PDB file of C-alpha atoms in Angstrom:
ATOM      1  CA  MET V  19     -36.023  -9.874  18.733  1.00  0.00           C
ATOM      2  CA  LYS V  20     -37.272  -9.268  15.626  1.00  0.00           C
ATOM      3  CA  ASN V  21     -37.639 -11.468  12.295  1.00  0.00           C
ATOM      4  CA  ILE V  22     -36.816 -10.362   9.205  1.00  0.00           C
ATOM      5  CA  SER V  23     -36.633 -11.837   5.637  1.00  0.00           C
ATOM      6  CA  LEU V  24     -34.122 -10.328   2.751  1.00  0.00           C
ATOM      7  CA  ILE V  25     -32.511 -11.891  -0.079  1.00  0.00           C
ATOM      8  CA  VAL V  26     -28.867 -11.814   0.131  1.00  0.00           C
ATOM      9  CA  ASN V  27     -26.690 -12.837  -2.928  1.00  0.00           C
ATOM     10  CA  ASN V  28     -29.732 -14.288  -4.109  1.00  0.00           C
ATOM     11  CA  LYS V  29     -30.786 -16.385  -1.325  1.00  0.00           C
ATOM     12  CA  ILE V  30     -33.903 -16.137   0.901  1.00  0.00           C
ATOM     13  CA  CYS V  31     -32.778 -15.157   4.338  1.00  0.00           C
ATOM     14  CA  ASN V  32     -35.026 -15.316   7.167  1.00  0.00           C
ATOM     15  CA  VAL V  33     -33.467 -14.103  10.555  1.00  0.00           C
ATOM     16  CA  ASN V  34     -34.145 -12.945  13.893  1.00  0.00           C
ATOM     17  CA  ILE V  35     -32.283  -9.896  14.989  1.00  0.00           C
ATOM     18  CA  GLU V  36     -31.833  -7.687  17.716  1.00  0.00           C
ATOM     19  CA  GLU V  37     -33.749  -4.037  16.798  1.00  0.00           C
ATOM     20  CA  ASP V  38     -30.654  -2.066  17.188  1.00  0.00           C
ATOM     21  CA  LEU V  39     -28.327  -4.322  14.741  1.00  0.00           C
ATOM     22  CA  ARG V  40     -26.895  -2.928  12.005  1.00  0.00           C
ATOM     23  CA  LEU V  41     -27.063  -4.366   8.441  1.00  0.00           C
ATOM     24  CA  LEU V  42     -22.956  -4.992   8.583  1.00  0.00           C
ATOM     25  CA  ASP V  43     -23.227  -6.798  11.456  1.00  0.00           C
ATOM     26  CA  LEU V  44     -26.025  -9.029  10.283  1.00  0.00           C
ATOM     27  CA  LEU V  45     -24.188  -9.920   7.442  1.00  0.00           C
ATOM     28  CA  ARG V  46     -20.990 -10.425   9.301  1.00  0.00           C
ATOM     29  CA  ASP V  47     -21.930 -12.050  12.457  1.00  0.00           C
ATOM     30  CA  LYS V  48     -25.211 -13.932  11.647  1.00  0.00           C
ATOM     31  CA  LEU V  49     -24.876 -14.534   8.156  1.00  0.00           C
ATOM     32  CA  ASN V  50     -21.135 -15.336   8.134  1.00  0.00           C
ATOM     33  CA  LEU V  51     -20.204 -12.669   5.189  1.00  0.00           C
ATOM     34  CA  THR V  52     -17.034 -11.709   5.951  1.00  0.00           C
ATOM     35  CA  GLY V  53     -15.945  -9.920   2.786  1.00  0.00           C
ATOM     36  CA  THR V  54     -17.984  -6.862   4.095  1.00  0.00           C
ATOM     37  CA  LYS V  55     -15.266  -5.086   6.194  1.00  0.00           C
ATOM     38  CA  GLU V  56     -16.109  -2.652   8.870  1.00  0.00           C
ATOM     39  CA  GLY V  57     -13.383   0.332   8.626  1.00  0.00           C
ATOM     40  CA  CYS V  58     -14.822   3.685  10.422  1.00  0.00           C
ATOM     41  CA  SER V  59     -18.015   2.874  11.145  1.00  0.00           C
ATOM     42  CA  GLU V  60     -19.210   6.330  10.564  1.00  0.00           C
ATOM     43  CA  GLY V  61     -19.891   5.893   6.279  1.00  0.00           C
ATOM     44  CA  GLU V  62     -17.052   7.833   5.478  1.00  0.00           C
ATOM     45  CA  CYS V  63     -14.280   4.565   3.986  1.00  0.00           C
ATOM     46  CA  GLY V  64     -16.209   2.377   2.093  1.00  0.00           C
ATOM     47  CA  ALA V  65     -15.063  -0.746   3.341  1.00  0.00           C
ATOM     48  CA  CYS V  66     -18.218  -1.914   4.261  1.00  0.00           C
ATOM     49  CA  THR V  67     -20.129  -1.360   1.168  1.00  0.00           C
ATOM     50  CA  VAL V  68     -22.728  -3.737  -0.642  1.00  0.00           C
ATOM     51  CA  ILE V  69     -25.472  -3.224  -3.179  1.00  0.00           C
ATOM     52  CA  MET V  70     -29.015  -2.916  -1.702  1.00  0.00           C
ATOM     53  CA  ASP V  71     -31.812  -2.894  -4.020  1.00  0.00           C
ATOM     54  CA  GLY V  72     -29.542  -2.115  -6.941  1.00  0.00           C
ATOM     55  CA  GLU V  73     -27.602   1.368  -4.912  1.00  0.00           C
ATOM     56  CA  LEU V  74     -24.493   1.114  -2.947  1.00  0.00           C
ATOM     57  CA  VAL V  75     -24.947   1.957   0.673  1.00  0.00           C
ATOM     58  CA  ASP V  76     -22.471   1.927   3.408  1.00  0.00           C
ATOM     59  CA  SER V  77     -23.790  -1.228   5.464  1.00  0.00           C
ATOM     60  CA  CYS V  78     -22.495   0.397   8.917  1.00  0.00           C
ATOM     61  CA  LEU V  79     -25.153   3.086   8.313  1.00  0.00           C
ATOM     62  CA  VAL V  80     -28.079   1.107   7.568  1.00  0.00           C
ATOM     63  CA  MET V  81     -30.174  -0.589  10.542  1.00  0.00           C
ATOM     64  CA  ALA V  82     -30.761  -4.360   9.795  1.00  0.00           C
ATOM     65  CA  PHE V  83     -34.648  -3.888  10.122  1.00  0.00           C
ATOM     66  CA  GLN V  84     -34.024  -1.392   7.169  1.00  0.00           C
ATOM     67  CA  ALA V  85     -33.332  -4.443   4.925  1.00  0.00           C
ATOM     68  CA  GLU V  86     -36.596  -6.261   5.051  1.00  0.00           C
ATOM     69  CA  GLY V  87     -37.527  -7.321   2.171  1.00  0.00           C
ATOM     70  CA  LYS V  88     -34.978  -5.960   0.492  1.00  0.00           C
ATOM     71  CA  GLU V  89     -31.991  -7.720  -2.411  1.00  0.00           C
ATOM     72  CA  ILE V  90     -28.711  -7.408  -1.002  1.00  0.00           C
ATOM     73  CA  LEU V  91     -25.571  -7.837  -3.189  1.00  0.00           C
ATOM     74  CA  THR V  92     -22.199  -8.642  -1.220  1.00  0.00           C
ATOM     75  CA  ILE V  93     -18.671  -9.335  -2.407  1.00  0.00           C
ATOM     76  CA  GLU V  94     -19.446 -13.033  -1.818  1.00  0.00           C
ATOM     77  CA  GLY V  95     -22.197 -12.996  -4.377  1.00  0.00           C
ATOM     78  CA  VAL V  96     -20.372 -11.483  -7.567  1.00  0.00           C
ATOM     79  CA  GLN V  97     -18.545 -14.126  -8.819  1.00  0.00           C
ATOM     80  CA  ASN V  98     -20.365 -16.839 -10.421  1.00  0.00           C
ATOM     81  CA  GLY V  99     -19.862 -20.170  -8.637  1.00  0.00           C
ATOM     82  CA  GLU V 100     -15.977 -20.998  -8.755  1.00  0.00           C
ATOM     83  CA  GLU V 101     -15.683 -18.089 -11.792  1.00  0.00           C
ATOM     84  CA  ILE V 102     -14.363 -14.568 -10.306  1.00  0.00           C
ATOM     85  CA  HIS V 103     -16.483 -12.134 -11.982  1.00  0.00           C
ATOM     86  CA  PRO V 104     -15.026  -9.733 -14.756  1.00  0.00           C
ATOM     87  CA  ILE V 105     -14.434  -6.918 -12.456  1.00  0.00           C
ATOM     88  CA  GLN V 106     -12.694  -9.021  -9.902  1.00  0.00           C
ATOM     89  CA  LYS V 107     -10.186 -10.453 -12.812  1.00  0.00           C
ATOM     90  CA  ALA V 108      -9.596  -6.819 -13.794  1.00  0.00           C
ATOM     91  CA  PHE V 109      -8.368  -5.937 -10.435  1.00  0.00           C
ATOM     92  CA  LEU V 110      -6.540  -8.455 -10.136  1.00  0.00           C
ATOM     93  CA  ASP V 111      -4.925  -8.032 -13.730  1.00  0.00           C
ATOM     94  CA  VAL V 112      -3.685  -4.550 -12.665  1.00  0.00           C
ATOM     95  CA  GLY V 113      -2.868  -5.312  -9.068  1.00  0.00           C
ATOM     96  CA  ALA V 114      -5.481  -3.019  -7.777  1.00  0.00           C
ATOM     97  CA  VAL V 115      -5.861  -5.295  -4.760  1.00  0.00           C
ATOM     98  CA  GLN V 116      -2.898  -3.996  -2.547  1.00  0.00           C
ATOM     99  CA  CYS V 117      -3.854  -4.930   1.156  1.00  0.00           C
ATOM    100  CA  GLY V 118      -7.415  -5.882   0.225  1.00  0.00           C
ATOM    101  CA  PHE V 119      -9.060  -4.315   3.038  1.00  0.00           C
ATOM    102  CA  CYS V 120     -10.905  -2.003   0.576  1.00  0.00           C
ATOM    103  CA  THR V 121     -11.191  -4.073  -2.422  1.00  0.00           C
ATOM    104  CA  PRO V 122     -14.564  -5.750  -1.736  1.00  0.00           C
ATOM    105  CA  GLY V 123     -16.179  -2.315  -1.329  1.00  0.00           C
ATOM    106  CA  MET V 124     -14.221  -0.909  -4.415  1.00  0.00           C
ATOM    107  CA  VAL V 125     -15.182  -4.160  -6.483  1.00  0.00           C
ATOM    108  CA  LEU V 126     -18.934  -3.689  -5.495  1.00  0.00           C
ATOM    109  CA  ALA V 127     -18.733   0.360  -6.450  1.00  0.00           C
ATOM    110  CA  ALA V 128     -16.999  -0.938  -9.639  1.00  0.00           C
ATOM    111  CA  LYS V 129     -19.964  -3.118 -10.248  1.00  0.00           C
ATOM    112  CA  SER V 130     -22.893  -0.419  -9.742  1.00  0.00           C
ATOM    113  CA  ILE V 131     -20.619   2.096 -11.760  1.00  0.00           C
ATOM    114  CA  LEU V 132     -20.934  -0.362 -14.961  1.00  0.00           C
ATOM    115  CA  ASP V 133     -24.584  -1.355 -13.761  1.00  0.00           C
ATOM    116  CA  LYS V 134     -25.651   1.856 -14.631  1.00  0.00           C
ATOM    117  CA  ASN V 135     -22.514   2.820 -17.516  1.00  0.00           C
ATOM    118  CA  PRO V 136     -21.247   0.130 -19.210  1.00  0.00           C
ATOM    119  CA  ASN V 137     -18.622   3.015 -21.029  1.00  0.00           C
ATOM    120  CA  PRO V 138     -17.671   4.827 -18.143  1.00  0.00           C
ATOM    121  CA  ASN V 139     -15.195   7.737 -18.952  1.00  0.00           C
ATOM    122  CA  ARG V 140     -12.376   7.731 -16.020  1.00  0.00           C
ATOM    123  CA  ASP V 141     -14.061  11.221 -14.538  1.00  0.00           C
ATOM    124  CA  TYR V 142     -17.316   8.750 -14.075  1.00  0.00           C
ATOM    125  CA  ILE V 143     -15.044   6.237 -12.712  1.00  0.00           C
ATOM    126  CA  ARG V 144     -13.782   8.469  -9.898  1.00  0.00           C
ATOM    127  CA  GLU V 145     -16.983  10.085  -9.077  1.00  0.00           C
ATOM    128  CA  GLY V 146     -18.360   6.453  -8.593  1.00  0.00           C
ATOM    129  CA  ILE V 147     -15.557   5.158  -6.620  1.00  0.00           C
ATOM    130  CA  SER V 148     -15.014   8.256  -4.247  1.00  0.00           C
ATOM    131  CA  GLY V 149     -17.046   7.377  -1.533  1.00  0.00           C
ATOM    132  CA  ASN V 150     -14.578   4.229  -1.094  1.00  0.00           C
ATOM    133  CA  LEU V 151     -11.209   5.089   0.454  1.00  0.00           C
ATOM    134  CA  CYS V 152      -7.988   3.541  -0.387  1.00  0.00           C
ATOM    135  CA  ARG V 153      -4.584   3.791   1.056  1.00  0.00           C
ATOM    136  CA  CYS V 154      -2.360   1.256  -0.783  1.00  0.00           C
ATOM    137  CA  THR V 155      -3.050   1.723  -4.763  1.00  0.00           C
ATOM    138  CA  GLY V 156      -3.255   5.617  -5.325  1.00  0.00           C
ATOM    139  CA  TYR V 157      -6.301   4.839  -6.871  1.00  0.00           C
ATOM    140  CA  ASN V 158      -5.114   4.956 -10.406  1.00  0.00           C
ATOM    141  CA  LYS V 159      -4.730   1.439 -10.768  1.00  0.00           C
ATOM    142  CA  ILE V 160      -8.349   1.108  -9.575  1.00  0.00           C
ATOM    143  CA  VAL V 161      -9.662   3.074 -11.997  1.00  0.00           C
ATOM    144  CA  ASP V 162      -7.586   0.840 -14.651  1.00  0.00           C
ATOM    145  CA  ALA V 163      -9.479  -2.024 -13.354  1.00  0.00           C
ATOM    146  CA  VAL V 164     -13.074  -0.611 -13.771  1.00  0.00           C
ATOM    147  CA  GLU V 165     -11.616   0.589 -17.279  1.00  0.00           C
ATOM    148  CA  ILE V 166     -10.763  -3.169 -18.002  1.00  0.00           C
ATOM    149  CA  ALA V 167     -13.591  -4.387 -16.695  1.00  0.00           C
ATOM    150  CA  ALA V 168     -15.862  -2.781 -18.944  1.00  0.00           C
ATOM    151  CA  SER V 169     -13.935  -3.614 -21.779  1.00  0.00           C
ATOM    152  CA  TYR V 170     -14.200  -7.413 -20.242  1.00  0.00           C
ATOM    153  CA  LEU V 171     -17.975  -6.927 -19.886  1.00  0.00           C
ATOM    154  CA  ASN V 172     -18.514  -5.225 -23.363  1.00  0.00           C
ATOM    155  CA  ASN V 173     -15.998  -8.270 -25.052  1.00  0.00           C
ATOM    156  CA  ASP V 174     -13.673  -5.496 -25.680  1.00  0.00           C
ATOM    157  CA  ILE V 175     -10.312  -7.794 -25.348  1.00  0.00           C
ATOM    158  CA  ASP V 176      -8.072  -5.546 -27.299  1.00  0.00           C
ATOM    159  CA  LYS V 177      -8.895  -2.669 -25.024  1.00  0.00           C
ATOM    160  CA  ALA V 178      -8.665  -4.314 -22.176  1.00  0.00           C
ATOM    161  CA  LYS V 179      -5.115  -5.395 -23.224  1.00  0.00           C
ATOM    162  CA  GLU V 180      -3.946  -2.034 -24.194  1.00  0.00           C
ATOM    163  CA  ILE V 181      -4.755  -0.684 -20.780  1.00  0.00           C
ATOM    164  CA  ALA V 182      -3.075  -3.607 -19.080  1.00  0.00           C
ATOM    165  CA  THR V 183       0.104  -3.628 -20.985  1.00  0.00           C
ATOM    166  CA  LYS V 184       1.421  -0.374 -18.592  1.00  0.00           C
ATOM    167  CA  TYR V 185       1.440  -3.443 -16.009  1.00  0.00           C
ATOM    168  CA  GLU V 186       3.248  -6.169 -17.417  1.00  0.00           C
ATOM    169  CA  CYS V 187       6.866  -6.455 -16.923  1.00  0.00           C
ATOM    170  CA  LYS V 188       9.096  -6.139 -20.108  1.00  0.00           C
ATOM    171  CA  GLU V 189      12.571  -7.966 -20.484  1.00  0.00           C
ATOM    172  CA  GLY V 190      15.665  -5.878 -19.690  1.00  0.00           C
ATOM    173  CA  ASN V 191      13.351  -3.647 -17.080  1.00  0.00           C
TER     174      ASN V 191
END
């Protein structure tokens, strides 16, 4: 057993771990943060995506001891208290949540994109989410959600509404 200290969702955590424990298992099994999903266990699907010291990582490929002294953000740490983050709102606005399995990783990928570039174009967004697989949405809704989130974060509500209008139901349709 080894004792490590890390910051998870702005909280200091001191945890005894087995030397072969993955970060994914630390988050899910020891810290009960089950929003981070296990998909492929090979770093291919992005379901286990978290942000570690400002960079996206596949937590299934990171050993827990490698997180010593690091700051980790999981999907549970994105919202502000009971208020969802504008990125989460944008995903809901356009229905980019489908089955929801990939959504935590996608939201964190979106956050990473927007932290680096507050006004990304669609190609930049596609590149930024390329490590996260989704079987349900076809990606267009996810790209739209990131564009809307950027608009929310930049206080450009008119642009957000313009993008979202294609998802609104119209009478007689």
